[in-house]
Structures are given as structure tokens and as C-alpha cells.
Coordinates of C-alpha atoms in Angstrom, one line a residue:
Chain A
X1 CA 47.8 3.8 34.1
X2 CA 46.8 7.4 33.9
X3 CA 48.0 7.4 30.3
X4 CA 45.9 4.4 29.4
X5 CA 42.8 6.2 31.0
X6 CA 43.4 9.3 29.2
X7 CA 43.8 7.4 26.0
X8 CA 40.5 5.5 26.6
X9 CA 38.7 8.8 27.2
X10 CA 40.0 10.1 24.1
X11 CA 39.1 6.9 22.3
X12 CA 35.7 6.6 23.4
X13 CA 34.1 9.4 21.7
X14 CA 35.9 8.5 18.5
X15 CA 34.4 5.0 18.8
X16 CA 30.9 6.4 19.5
X17 CA 31.4 8.6 16.4
X18 CA 32.4 5.6 14.4
X19 CA 29.5 3.5 15.5
X20 CA 27.2 6.3 14.8
X21 CA 28.8 6.8 11.3
X22 CA 28.4 3.0 10.6
X23 CA 24.7 3.2 11.5
X24 CA 24.1 6.1 9.3
X25 CA 25.9 4.1 6.4
X26 CA 23.9 1.1 7.1
X27 CA 20.6 3.2 7.1
X28 CA 21.7 4.7 3.8
X29 CA 22.4 1.3 2.4
X30 CA 19.1 0.0 3.4
X31 CA 17.4 2.9 1.5
X32 CA 19.6 2.5 -1.5
X33 CA 19.0 -1.3 -1.7
X34 CA 15.4 -0.6 -1.8
X35 CA 15.9 2.1 -4.4
X36 CA 17.8 -0.5 -6.4
X37 CA 15.0 -3.0 -5.6
X38 CA 17.5 -6.0 -4.8
X39 CA 14.9 -7.8 -3.0
X40 CA 12.9 -8.2 -6.3
X41 CA 15.3 -11.0 -7.2
X42 CA 17.3 -11.9 -4.2
X43 CA 14.4 -12.4 -1.7
X44 CA 12.3 -15.5 -2.5
X45 CA 8.5 -15.2 -1.8
X46 CA 8.1 -16.0 2.0
X47 CA 11.8 -16.4 2.2
X48 CA 14.6 -14.8 4.4
X49 CA 15.6 -11.3 3.1
X50 CA 18.3 -11.4 0.5
X51 CA 18.8 -15.2 0.9
X52 CA 18.2 -15.7 -2.8
X53 CA 16.0 -18.3 -4.5
X54 CA 13.5 -16.2 -6.4
X55 CA 13.0 -17.8 -10.0
X56 CA 13.2 -15.2 -12.7
X57 CA 11.8 -16.3 -16.1
X58 CA 13.9 -15.4 -19.1
X59 CA 13.6 -16.4 -22.8
X60 CA 16.7 -18.4 -22.1
X61 CA 15.5 -20.4 -19.1
X62 CA 14.8 -19.7 -15.4
X63 CA 17.5 -17.8 -13.5
X64 CA 17.7 -17.8 -9.7
X65 CA 18.5 -14.7 -7.6
X66 CA 21.5 -15.5 -5.4
X67 CA 22.1 -15.3 -1.8
X68 CA 23.5 -11.9 -0.9
X69 CA 23.5 -12.1 2.9
X70 CA 27.0 -12.1 4.5
X71 CA 27.4 -15.8 4.8
X72 CA 30.9 -16.6 3.6
X73 CA 30.1 -19.8 1.8
X74 CA 26.7 -19.2 0.4
X75 CA 26.5 -15.5 0.2
X76 CA 28.9 -12.5 -0.1
X77 CA 30.6 -12.7 3.3
X78 CA 33.9 -13.0 1.6
X79 CA 33.5 -10.1 -0.6
X80 CA 35.5 -6.9 -0.2
X81 CA 34.1 -3.6 -0.9
X82 CA 35.8 -3.7 -4.2
X83 CA 34.6 -7.2 -5.0
X84 CA 31.0 -6.1 -4.3
X85 CA 31.3 -3.0 -6.5
X86 CA 32.8 -5.0 -9.3
X87 CA 30.1 -7.7 -9.1
X88 CA 27.3 -5.0 -9.0
X89 CA 28.6 -2.9 -11.8
X90 CA 30.5 -5.3 -14.1
X91 CA 28.8 -8.6 -13.4
X92 CA 31.6 -10.6 -12.4
X93 CA 32.2 -12.4 -9.1
X94 CA 35.5 -12.3 -7.3
X95 CA 36.1 -15.9 -8.4
X96 CA 35.9 -14.6 -12.0
X97 CA 32.5 -16.1 -12.7
X98 CA 30.3 -14.1 -15.1
X99 CA 26.9 -13.3 -13.8
X100 CA 24.0 -13.7 -16.1
X101 CA 22.6 -10.3 -17.1
X102 CA 19.5 -11.0 -15.4
X103 CA 21.5 -9.2 -12.7
X104 CA 21.1 -5.6 -14.1
X105 CA 24.7 -4.6 -14.2
X106 CA 23.8 -3.2 -17.4
X107 CA 22.2 -0.5 -15.4
X108 CA 24.0 -0.8 -12.0
X109 CA 27.3 0.2 -13.9
X110 CA 26.2 3.7 -13.6
X111 CA 26.0 3.5 -9.8
X112 CA 28.2 5.6 -7.7
X113 CA 31.0 4.0 -5.8
X114 CA 29.8 5.4 -2.5
X115 CA 26.3 4.0 -2.9
X116 CA 27.6 0.6 -3.6
X117 CA 29.7 0.8 -0.4
X118 CA 26.5 1.9 1.6
X119 CA 24.6 -1.1 0.1
X120 CA 27.6 -3.3 0.9
X121 CA 27.7 -2.1 4.6
X122 CA 23.8 -2.7 4.9
X123 CA 24.0 -6.2 3.3
X124 CA 27.0 -7.1 5.7
X125 CA 25.0 -5.9 8.8
X126 CA 22.3 -8.6 8.0
X127 CA 22.0 -12.1 9.6
X128 CA 24.1 -14.3 7.4
X129 CA 21.9 -17.2 6.0
X130 CA 23.8 -20.4 5.4
X131 CA 21.6 -21.7 2.4
X132 CA 22.3 -21.8 -1.2
X133 CA 19.9 -20.6 -3.7
X134 CA 18.8 -23.1 -6.3
X135 CA 21.4 -23.4 -9.1
X136 CA 20.5 -21.7 -12.5
X137 CA 20.7 -24.3 -15.2
X138 CA 20.1 -22.9 -18.6
X139 CA 20.2 -24.9 -21.7
X140 CA 23.0 -24.9 -24.2
X141 CA 24.4 -22.4 -25.5
X142 CA 23.0 -20.0 -22.9
X143 CA 24.7 -22.0 -20.1
X144 CA 28.2 -21.2 -21.4
X145 CA 29.3 -18.3 -19.2
X146 CA 32.1 -17.4 -21.4
X147 CA 29.5 -16.3 -23.9
X148 CA 28.3 -13.7 -21.2
X149 CA 31.9 -12.3 -21.3
X150 CA 31.7 -11.7 -25.1
X151 CA 28.2 -10.4 -24.6
X152 CA 29.5 -8.0 -22.1
X153 CA 32.0 -6.5 -24.5
X154 CA 29.2 -5.1 -26.4
X155 CA 26.4 -4.5 -24.0
X156 CA 27.6 -4.3 -20.4
X157 CA 28.0 -0.5 -20.4
X158 CA 26.1 0.3 -23.5
X159 CA 23.6 2.3 -21.5
X160 CA 25.0 5.8 -21.2
X161 CA 23.0 8.6 -19.6
X162 CA 21.8 11.6 -21.4
X163 CA 23.9 14.6 -20.6
X164 CA 22.3 16.2 -17.5
X165 CA 24.1 19.5 -17.3
X166 CA 21.2 21.6 -18.7
X167 CA 18.8 20.1 -16.5
X168 CA 17.4 20.8 -12.9
X169 CA 18.9 19.1 -9.9
X170 CA 15.7 17.1 -9.4
X171 CA 15.8 15.8 -13.0
X172 CA 19.6 14.8 -12.4
X173 CA 18.5 13.0 -9.3
X174 CA 15.7 11.4 -11.0
X175 CA 17.9 10.3 -13.9
X176 CA 20.3 8.5 -11.5
X177 CA 17.4 6.8 -9.5
X178 CA 15.6 5.9 -12.7
X179 CA 18.5 4.6 -14.9
X180 CA 21.1 3.4 -12.3
X181 CA 19.2 2.5 -9.2
X182 CA 15.6 1.6 -10.2
X183 CA 16.9 0.1 -13.4
X184 CA 13.5 0.8 -14.9
X185 CA 14.9 0.6 -18.5
X186 CA 15.5 -3.3 -17.9
X187 CA 11.7 -4.0 -18.2
X188 CA 10.6 -0.8 -20.0
X189 CA 13.0 -1.1 -22.9
X190 CA 12.4 -3.8 -25.6
X191 CA 15.0 -6.5 -26.0
X192 CA 16.6 -7.8 -29.1
X193 CA 17.4 -11.3 -30.1
X194 CA 20.6 -11.3 -27.8
X195 CA 18.5 -10.5 -24.8
X196 CA 20.1 -7.1 -24.5
X197 CA 18.2 -3.9 -24.2
X198 CA 17.6 -2.3 -27.7
X199 CA 18.8 1.1 -26.6
X200 CA 17.6 2.8 -29.9
X201 CA 14.2 2.4 -28.2
X202 CA 15.3 3.1 -24.7
X203 CA 12.2 3.3 -22.3
X204 CA 9.8 2.8 -25.2
X205 CA 8.1 -0.3 -23.6
X206 CA 9.1 -3.9 -23.4
X207 CA 7.3 -7.2 -22.9
X208 CA 7.4 -8.9 -19.4
X209 CA 5.6 -12.1 -18.3
X210 CA 3.1 -11.7 -21.2
X211 CA 2.2 -8.1 -20.5
X212 CA 3.6 -4.9 -21.9
X213 CA 5.6 -2.8 -19.5
X214 CA 4.6 0.5 -21.2
X215 CA 6.6 3.3 -22.7
X216 CA 8.1 5.7 -20.1
X217 CA 8.9 8.4 -22.6
X218 CA 7.4 11.8 -21.8
X219 CA 5.2 12.2 -24.7
X220 CA 3.9 8.7 -24.3
X221 CA 3.1 9.2 -20.6
X222 CA 1.4 12.5 -21.2
X223 CA -0.7 10.9 -23.9
X224 CA -1.7 8.2 -21.3
X225 CA -2.8 11.0 -19.0
X226 CA 0.2 11.2 -16.6
X227 CA 1.2 14.3 -14.7
X228 CA 4.3 14.5 -12.5
X229 CA 2.3 14.4 -9.2
X230 CA 0.1 11.5 -10.4
X231 CA 3.2 9.5 -11.4
X232 CA 5.0 10.2 -8.1
X233 CA 1.8 9.2 -6.3
X234 CA 1.5 6.1 -8.4
X235 CA 4.9 4.9 -7.5
X236 CA 4.4 5.6 -3.7
X237 CA 0.8 4.3 -3.3
X238 CA 0.5 1.9 -6.2
X239 CA -2.5 3.7 -7.4
X240 CA -3.6 7.0 -8.7
X241 CA -6.5 8.3 -10.8
X242 CA -4.8 6.5 -13.8
X243 CA -5.4 3.1 -12.2
X244 CA -3.6 0.7 -10.0
X245 CA -0.4 -1.4 -10.4
X246 CA -0.8 -5.0 -11.5
X247 CA 1.4 -7.7 -12.9
X248 CA 5.2 -7.2 -12.3
X249 CA 5.0 -3.7 -11.4
X250 CA 3.0 -4.5 -8.1
X251 CA 6.0 -6.2 -6.3
X252 CA 8.3 -3.3 -7.6
X253 CA 6.1 -0.8 -5.6
X254 CA 5.9 -3.2 -2.5
X255 CA 9.6 -3.8 -2.4
X256 CA 11.0 -0.6 -3.6
X257 CA 9.2 2.5 -4.7
X258 CA 6.7 2.8 -1.8
X259 CA 9.8 3.1 0.6
X260 CA 11.3 6.0 -1.2
X261 CA 11.2 9.7 0.0
X262 CA 8.6 12.0 -1.6
X263 CA 11.4 14.2 -3.0
X264 CA 13.1 11.1 -4.7
X265 CA 9.7 10.0 -6.2
X266 CA 9.0 13.6 -7.5
X267 CA 12.6 13.6 -9.0
X268 CA 11.9 10.3 -10.9
X269 CA 8.6 11.8 -12.2
X270 CA 10.6 14.9 -13.2
X271 CA 13.2 12.9 -15.1
X272 CA 10.6 10.8 -16.9
X273 CA 8.2 13.7 -17.8
X274 CA 11.0 16.4 -18.2
X275 CA 11.5 19.7 -16.4
X276 CA 8.8 21.1 -18.9
X277 CA 6.5 18.2 -18.9
X278 CA 4.0 17.9 -22.0
X279 CA 0.5 18.5 -20.9
X280 CA -1.3 15.4 -19.9
X281 CA -4.1 14.5 -22.2
X282 CA -7.6 14.6 -20.8
X283 CA -10.1 12.5 -22.4
X284 CA -13.9 13.2 -21.9
X285 CA -16.1 10.1 -22.1
X286 CA -17.1 9.6 -25.7
X287 CA -21.0 9.4 -26.0
X288 CA -22.7 6.2 -26.6
X289 CA -24.4 7.5 -29.8
X290 CA -21.0 8.2 -31.5
X291 CA -19.5 4.7 -30.8
X292 CA -19.2 2.1 -33.5
X293 CA -21.3 -1.0 -33.6
X294 CA -19.0 -3.4 -31.7
X295 CA -18.7 -0.8 -28.8
X296 CA -22.3 -0.2 -28.7
X297 CA -22.8 -4.0 -28.3
X298 CA -20.2 -4.0 -25.6
X299 CA -22.1 -1.3 -23.7
X300 CA -24.7 -3.9 -22.5
X301 CA -21.9 -6.3 -21.7
X302 CA -20.2 -3.7 -19.5
X303 CA -23.4 -3.0 -17.6
X304 CA -23.9 -6.7 -17.0
X305 CA -20.5 -7.8 -16.0
X306 CA -18.3 -4.9 -15.1
X307 CA -20.4 -1.9 -14.0
X308 CA -21.2 -3.5 -10.6
X309 CA -17.6 -2.8 -9.5
X310 CA -16.3 -0.3 -12.0
X311 CA -19.4 1.9 -11.9
X312 CA -22.2 2.5 -14.6
X313 CA -20.3 5.5 -15.6
X314 CA -16.8 4.0 -15.3
X315 CA -16.3 6.0 -12.0
X316 CA -15.0 3.1 -10.0
X317 CA -15.4 2.2 -6.5
X318 CA -12.6 3.1 -3.7
X319 CA -10.9 0.1 -2.4
X320 CA -12.8 -2.2 -4.7
X321 CA -12.2 -1.6 -8.4
X322 CA -10.4 1.2 -10.4
X323 CA -12.1 3.8 -12.4
X324 CA -12.4 3.3 -16.2
X325 CA -12.5 7.0 -16.8
X326 CA -9.1 8.2 -17.0
X327 CA -7.7 4.7 -16.9
X328 CA -4.3 4.6 -18.4
X329 CA -4.4 1.0 -19.7
X330 CA -7.3 1.7 -21.8
X331 CA -5.4 4.3 -23.7
X332 CA -2.5 2.1 -24.8
X333 CA -2.3 1.7 -28.4
X334 CA -2.3 -2.2 -28.3
X335 CA -5.3 -3.6 -26.6
X336 CA -3.3 -6.6 -25.3
X337 CA -2.8 -5.7 -21.5
X338 CA -6.4 -4.8 -21.2
X339 CA -7.6 -8.0 -22.8
X340 CA -5.2 -10.1 -20.8
X341 CA -6.5 -8.5 -17.6
X342 CA -10.1 -9.3 -18.8
X343 CA -9.2 -12.9 -19.4
X344 CA -7.0 -13.6 -16.5
X345 CA -8.2 -11.3 -13.9
X346 CA -6.1 -9.8 -11.1
X347 CA -5.9 -11.3 -7.7
X348 CA -6.9 -9.3 -4.6
X349 CA -4.1 -6.8 -3.7
X350 CA -3.0 -5.0 -0.6
X351 CA -1.5 -1.5 -1.1
X352 CA 0.3 0.8 1.3
X353 CA -1.7 2.5 4.1
X354 CA -4.3 -0.4 4.4
X355 CA -5.6 0.4 0.9
X356 CA -6.6 -2.5 -1.1
X357 CA -8.3 -3.7 -4.4
X358 CA -10.7 -6.5 -4.6
X359 CA -10.0 -9.5 -6.7
X360 CA -10.9 -9.0 -10.4
X361 CA -12.4 -12.2 -11.7
X362 CA -11.0 -13.5 -15.0
X363 CA -13.7 -13.7 -17.8
X364 CA -12.1 -16.4 -20.0
X365 CA -14.6 -18.9 -18.9
X366 CA -17.6 -16.6 -19.0
X367 CA -17.4 -14.4 -22.0
X368 CA -16.9 -15.5 -25.7
X369 CA -14.1 -13.9 -28.0
X370 CA -16.8 -11.7 -29.6
X371 CA -18.3 -10.6 -26.3
X372 CA -14.6 -9.7 -25.1
X373 CA -13.8 -7.9 -28.3
X374 CA -17.2 -5.8 -28.1
X375 CA -16.4 -5.1 -24.4
X376 CA -12.8 -3.9 -25.0
X377 CA -14.1 -1.7 -27.9
X378 CA -16.6 -0.1 -25.7
X379 CA -13.9 0.7 -22.9
X380 CA -11.4 1.9 -25.5
X381 CA -13.7 4.0 -27.5
X382 CA -15.5 5.5 -24.5
X383 CA -12.6 6.3 -22.2
X384 CA -9.5 5.4 -24.0
X385 CA -9.6 7.7 -26.9
X386 CA -8.9 4.6 -29.1
X387 CA -10.6 3.2 -32.2
X388 CA -13.0 0.2 -31.6
X389 CA -10.7 -2.1 -33.8
X390 CA -10.4 -5.2 -31.5
X391 CA -11.6 -8.2 -33.4
X392 CA -12.7 -11.6 -31.9
X393 CA -9.5 -13.0 -33.6
X394 CA -7.4 -10.7 -31.6
X395 CA -9.1 -12.1 -28.5
X396 CA -8.7 -15.7 -29.5
X397 CA -5.0 -15.2 -30.0
X398 CA -4.4 -13.8 -26.6
X399 CA -6.9 -16.5 -25.1
X400 CA -4.8 -19.1 -26.6
X401 CA -1.6 -17.5 -25.4
X402 CA -2.9 -17.3 -22.0
X403 CA -3.8 -20.9 -22.0
X404 CA -7.5 -20.5 -21.7
X405 CA -10.3 -22.6 -23.4
X406 CA -13.1 -21.1 -25.2
X407 CA -16.3 -21.2 -23.1
Chain S
X1 CA -35.7 13.0 -14.8
X2 CA -35.2 11.3 -18.0
X3 CA -36.6 7.9 -18.3
X4 CA -34.2 5.1 -17.8
X5 CA -33.4 3.2 -21.1
X6 CA -34.8 -0.1 -20.9
X7 CA -34.6 -3.4 -22.9
X8 CA -36.5 -6.7 -23.1
X9 CA -35.5 -9.4 -20.7
X10 CA -36.8 -13.1 -20.7
X11 CA -35.5 -16.0 -18.5
X12 CA -36.4 -18.9 -16.6
X13 CA -36.4 -18.6 -12.8
X14 CA -37.0 -21.8 -10.7
X15 CA -38.4 -23.6 -13.8
X16 CA -40.9 -20.8 -14.5
X17 CA -40.6 -18.9 -17.8
X18 CA -40.5 -15.1 -17.1
X19 CA -40.9 -12.2 -19.6
X20 CA -40.4 -10.6 -21.8
X21 CA -40.4 -7.7 -19.3
X22 CA -38.9 -4.3 -20.1
X23 CA -36.0 -3.7 -17.6
X24 CA -33.6 -1.0 -17.4
X25 CA -30.4 -1.7 -19.0
X26 CA -28.3 -1.2 -15.9
X27 CA -30.5 -2.9 -13.3
X28 CA -28.6 -5.4 -11.2
X29 CA -30.0 -8.9 -11.0
X30 CA -30.6 -8.8 -7.3
X31 CA -32.9 -5.7 -7.9
X32 CA -34.7 -7.4 -10.7
X33 CA -35.6 -10.4 -8.3
X34 CA -36.5 -8.1 -5.4
X35 CA -38.4 -5.4 -7.2
X36 CA -39.8 -7.1 -10.4
X37 CA -40.3 -10.5 -9.2
X38 CA -41.0 -10.3 -5.5
X39 CA -38.3 -12.9 -4.9
X40 CA -36.7 -11.3 -1.9
X41 CA -34.9 -14.3 -0.5
X42 CA -31.5 -13.5 -2.3
X43 CA -29.8 -11.2 0.3
X44 CA -28.0 -8.0 -0.6
X45 CA -25.0 -8.0 1.7
X46 CA -21.9 -6.2 0.7
X47 CA -23.1 -5.1 -2.8
X48 CA -19.6 -5.8 -4.3
X49 CA -19.4 -9.5 -4.8
X50 CA -17.4 -10.4 -1.6
X51 CA -19.8 -11.9 0.9
X52 CA -21.9 -14.1 -1.5
X53 CA -25.1 -13.8 0.4
X54 CA -26.7 -13.0 -3.0
X55 CA -25.5 -16.0 -4.8
X56 CA -28.0 -17.9 -7.1
X57 CA -27.7 -20.9 -9.2
X58 CA -27.1 -20.6 -13.1
X59 CA -27.9 -23.7 -15.0
X60 CA -26.1 -24.6 -18.2
X61 CA -27.4 -26.7 -21.0
X62 CA -24.7 -29.3 -20.5
X63 CA -26.3 -30.2 -17.1
X64 CA -23.6 -28.4 -15.0
X65 CA -24.4 -25.4 -12.7
X66 CA -22.5 -22.7 -11.2
X67 CA -22.8 -20.0 -8.7
X68 CA -23.5 -16.4 -9.6
X69 CA -23.1 -13.2 -7.6
X70 CA -26.2 -11.2 -8.6
X71 CA -25.3 -8.1 -6.6
X72 CA -22.5 -7.3 -9.3
X73 CA -24.3 -9.0 -12.3
X74 CA -26.7 -7.1 -14.4
X75 CA -30.2 -8.5 -15.1
X76 CA -29.7 -8.7 -18.8
X77 CA -26.6 -11.0 -18.3
X78 CA -29.3 -13.7 -17.6
X79 CA -31.5 -13.1 -20.7
X80 CA -32.3 -16.4 -22.1
X81 CA -30.7 -18.2 -19.2
X82 CA -32.1 -20.4 -16.5
X83 CA -31.4 -19.8 -12.8
X84 CA -32.5 -21.1 -9.4
X85 CA -33.0 -18.8 -6.3
X86 CA -33.5 -20.0 -2.6
X87 CA -37.3 -19.7 -3.2
X88 CA -36.9 -22.7 -5.8
X89 CA -35.4 -25.4 -3.5
X90 CA -38.3 -26.8 -1.3
X91 CA -41.0 -29.0 -2.5
X92 CA -44.5 -27.4 -2.7
X93 CA -48.0 -28.4 -3.2
X94 CA -50.5 -27.2 -5.7
X95 CA -51.3 -24.2 -3.6
X96 CA -47.6 -23.2 -3.6
X97 CA -47.1 -24.0 0.0
X98 CA -44.0 -25.7 1.2
X99 CA -44.5 -29.4 1.8
X100 CA -40.8 -30.4 2.4
X101 CA -37.4 -28.7 2.4
X102 CA -34.8 -30.1 0.2
X103 CA -32.1 -32.2 1.8
X104 CA -29.6 -29.3 2.2
X105 CA -32.1 -26.9 3.7
X106 CA -33.2 -29.7 6.1
X107 CA -29.7 -30.5 7.2
X108 CA -28.8 -26.9 7.7
X109 CA -31.7 -26.6 10.2
X110 CA -30.9 -30.0 11.7
X111 CA -27.2 -28.9 12.4
X112 CA -28.2 -25.4 13.5
X113 CA -25.9 -24.3 10.6
X114 CA -27.1 -20.7 10.6
X115 CA -28.1 -18.2 13.2
X116 CA -29.2 -14.8 11.8
X117 CA -29.6 -16.6 8.4
X118 CA -28.7 -13.5 6.4
X119 CA -25.8 -15.6 4.6
X120 CA -28.2 -18.9 4.6
X121 CA -29.5 -18.5 1.0
X122 CA -25.9 -18.2 -0.5
X123 CA -24.8 -21.0 1.5
X124 CA -27.8 -23.2 0.4
X125 CA -27.1 -22.4 -3.2
X126 CA -23.3 -23.1 -2.9
X127 CA -23.9 -26.3 -1.2
X128 CA -26.5 -27.3 -4.0
X129 CA -23.9 -26.6 -6.7
X130 CA -21.3 -28.8 -4.9
X131 CA -23.8 -31.6 -4.3
X132 CA -25.0 -31.5 -8.0
X133 CA -21.3 -31.6 -9.1
X134 CA -20.8 -34.7 -6.9
X135 CA -23.8 -36.3 -8.1
X136 CA -22.2 -36.2 -11.7
X137 CA -18.7 -36.8 -10.5
X138 CA -18.5 -38.4 -7.0
X139 CA -15.4 -37.8 -5.0
X140 CA -13.0 -39.9 -2.7
X141 CA -14.0 -39.4 0.9
X142 CA -10.5 -38.2 1.7
X143 CA -10.9 -35.1 -0.8
X144 CA -14.4 -34.1 0.7
X145 CA -13.3 -31.7 3.3
X146 CA -11.1 -29.9 0.7
X147 CA -14.1 -29.9 -1.9
X148 CA -16.4 -28.4 0.9
X149 CA -13.8 -25.8 1.7
X150 CA -13.5 -24.9 -1.9
X151 CA -17.3 -24.7 -2.4
X152 CA -18.1 -22.8 0.7
X153 CA -15.0 -21.1 1.7
X154 CA -15.6 -17.9 0.0
X155 CA -18.9 -17.4 1.6
X156 CA -19.0 -15.1 4.6
X157 CA -20.9 -15.9 7.8
X158 CA -20.6 -13.6 10.8
X159 CA -22.4 -15.8 13.4
X160 CA -21.6 -19.4 13.3
X161 CA -17.9 -19.8 12.6
X162 CA -18.7 -22.0 9.6
X163 CA -18.1 -25.4 11.3
X164 CA -22.0 -26.3 11.4
X165 CA -22.4 -25.4 7.8
X166 CA -19.5 -27.6 6.8
X167 CA -20.8 -30.5 9.0
X168 CA -24.2 -30.2 7.6
X169 CA -22.9 -30.1 4.0
X170 CA -20.8 -33.2 4.7
X171 CA -23.8 -35.0 6.2
X172 CA -25.9 -34.4 3.2
X173 CA -23.1 -35.7 0.8
X174 CA -22.5 -38.7 2.9
X175 CA -26.2 -39.6 3.2
X176 CA -26.6 -39.3 -0.6
X177 CA -23.6 -41.7 -0.9
X178 CA -21.6 -39.1 -3.0
X179 CA -18.3 -39.8 -1.2
X180 CA -16.5 -42.9 -2.2
X181 CA -14.2 -45.0 -0.2
X182 CA -10.7 -43.8 -0.2

């Protein structure tokens, strides 16, 4: 009896330490699951966390995020740590089924084993949800999973990080967060005909849901006005002097980047802009007298339909509409993102810390192709440092692509 | 202070041809109505296109009409266009005095639809656009509530809780026979 009691006394602190260790691991996993933005695909809108069901549009068909709660039948309850790491980094389930590469194992293959284990511990601490996600049904030949195995031979681990030895610890941390965890390159890298990232143009910008996910290369970011501080702030708050997030980046901020530590966000910005970042380009507003004919016509259109919210001098209104002065989208070489926002508008958005942006109405039904061309030329010439070379035909093409009729 | 750059503006307001008038390029339409035309019935609320107290009606050549938020739309947007404001709805005699309110205005009063009245001009114009749409294209009675919600739902009222506005609008539409069986 005495021996038992002694044993229990000795064991109790060990168990307590074990429980505290588990708790720490789960918390680490929660953080890392956010850094890896698992919820982006594995949590449906309004659905139970990580129970799957979010549709992901791809050129090959709609792919549904799977249930990754610890339910043994519908989720990952039967996965061992090894199984989980294997699925995460090599895209294969314990039963030998190939995952479609919408699962970014092409980036996660760089994930450290201990980080995978922490995410595993976190996911296993969640409530199991006994519900299967909608089944992905791609058309032939993309439904042939053996094809993915062949694809994997070439592409699964093609992404290899640049040698980090000569860089600062922040840069190295940022590289890991950007390339492996955040898998930023999956959207910001163009894709070839096989659907794989074209790594010769790694992070140089890719198309996503009709919008350009712009280049994240240091020179391109600096050209568009980004400093390390502003980039880190943008990832945390979803807005900065360069503008606010929209389209597919907005949920990335909500689910992932707003939850990251400031040091980690600074590290990501350091990796992207470099230990010695190029100087962010400042553009002073180009005076009206020096603008081209189209842009000058666009000036009155701006005053009539935009200035009420974006300000007569393009200064914007806090919590209402972003400034045009310093706006990064105006500086993109292609006017497409700007034109699409003007045509489609942006729904009202909530940002962290009770910040918000008012709905931007789409002007597809209000303004003609010529008026929108003039307007975009005014914006790009005045504040974007770009030539006023947008034609009504350019607008017409994007109008058709977005499915809008001519007013 | 340098003189503000102006340009010429002509438009039709409540059936009356206005202009050409020299108007600053960046003047908002609500300021043009208030300061140049003495039409002060359109209300400036939020000043950023949210509350819709400022809404006027823009009439198109094809006979359709739409709401415009004039606190965020420049006066020159309306060059060559036709608009109606709250001052244009009631029937007037030769001296310009009001003889009868239009059916929407009257029903809003009958139903005690508004209290402080600040939002009322916007609601009258929104309900007018809805009624005119239904006059062109009547709706099944079952869809009426949704159509009213869609037409008035973005308008903000801080006094009434909206119910009486909705009831009054429904009463106008039913009396005019614009909701079909079904």
C-alpha cells in the first residue's frame, strides 16, 4: 500500500507535466495550422472547423476540401503521426490514395516533422465530426488518380528552397513560413499546362479566380511601393497605406495571417523583400496638365463617381474606401485587377480590430467601356506611375469575361 | 484662394429644364440641389452612401428608373440626365402650392411610417422606384414582401423600426393592383 502511494505520488507530477506538454503541443499545433492556413480549404463557409466541404475551383474541375477532424470514418481519426506526415508532405493517404495537388504537398513537403506532429496533435484534440465532405468528381482524364502518381514523380518535391545559410535568422524563418507553411507560391506562382507551379517563375504572380495574385519578388514589391513594415502590417491587418485585401487574399488574412505573431510576419516580409530590401518606390501624384487625353476625360468621371468615397485628391476615407494615392493595384503593369474591381465591385468587408471597408459598388451597369477606360487611365497615370494605355476594347474583353452586359 | 474650376451643367429636375449653369467640377449633387437650386428636401445623412437619406430618382430613356445616392455622386454625373427629387412628387396648383400628395407620400402619413422624417425623402423615392417597376412588370403577391425588402432594405431609419414603412408600401402596391394572385 505504501509502495503504491509512493508510486502514485511520484507519478502524479509526471502526468501533470505530460498533460502540460500535450497542452503546449496542441497550442503550437493550433498556431501552425493557422500559419499553414489549413482552414482555407478544410473548413466550409459556416461549417464546422476542419470538417471539410469547401469547394476549390481548379481548371480541372471542383475539388472539395476533406474532413480532417479526428473522426475515424470520415476524418483522420485512424491516421498515425507517420500517416499524417506522409499525407501532408507526399500527398498520399494511408490507404494509398493519391490526393489531388490542390492539397499543397508541393509546398508542405518542406514542413518539419515536429511541426507536422504538432498540427496532428491539435487536429486530434478537436471534436470529431462524423460527416463526409462532398466527393470530388473531376472529369476524365483528371479523375485518374494514378495520373497524379506520375505527376508527382516530376512535381511533388520540385520546389526547393534557396540556400539560406548567408541570410539572417529572420529571413530563414520567413522563408519557412512563406514557402512551406503559408504555401504562398501556390497562388503567387504561374501554373503551366499540367497545373504545376512554373518554378522558373517562382512567386512572380499567378492567376486566381479571375484576378492576378501579384508578384511577390522583392523588386516587384518595392516597385509597387511595399516596405517590410507595411507588408507585415498588411498581413496582420488586411490593410495598409497600399490598400486593402480583396478577392482570395482576404480570407487568407482572416483565417491565417492575422493570427501570426508580429515577429513571424516581420520575418515573412524580410524573406520576401530581402535582408537588404530595395527602396520602395514613391510616386508623387502626376499633375492633371500632364495627363493624356483619355486620362483627362477620366478626371471628371473620377469626380462624378469615385471621389465621394476615395477623396477628390485620392486620399481615401478611413473605414470607408482606400486611398488611391499610394495604391498598389494602380501600379500593376496589367490594368486587369483594377478594371475587374471597377466592374465587379467589392462586398463590404470586416477587418481585425473592428476595422471595416464599405461596399464598393460595381460599375458595370453604370459606365460604358470608354468611360471605364478613361477612368482607369486617369487613376493609373495620376497615382500609378503607369501609361494611360487602357482601351475601351480592353474593358470590353474583361466585361465579357466577368459576364456583365454593356449598359 | 484660387477659384474652383467649373464646367457647364444642364439637366432636368422634376420636369423642369435647368441650366446651363457653371458648377464646380467636384461639387456633389446634393450640394448642387441645396445650394444652387434651393431644393433642400434631399437629406445629407452619412455622406458616404450608406444611409440613403439622400436618394433621388434617375429616369432613363427606356422608361425605367433607378435610385441614385447623391451624397457620393457628383453633380456633373447628371449632365443631360433627368432626375426627380422629393419636391417633385406632390400635385401642385398654378401657384406652385401643394394640392395633393402622391399615393406613396399619403400612405406614409396614413401609416405613421416616419417619425423624425429625416430618412423619409429617401424612402419615398425608393418606394416610388419600386411601384414604377411593378407598374411595368407586376409581381405575384407571394413575392411582394421580398420585393419590398429588396427595395427598401438598404435604407436606414433610426426611429420606426421599418415595419410601418413596409406596411405603407405594401398598401400602396395592393391598392394600385400591382400584386397578382399567387
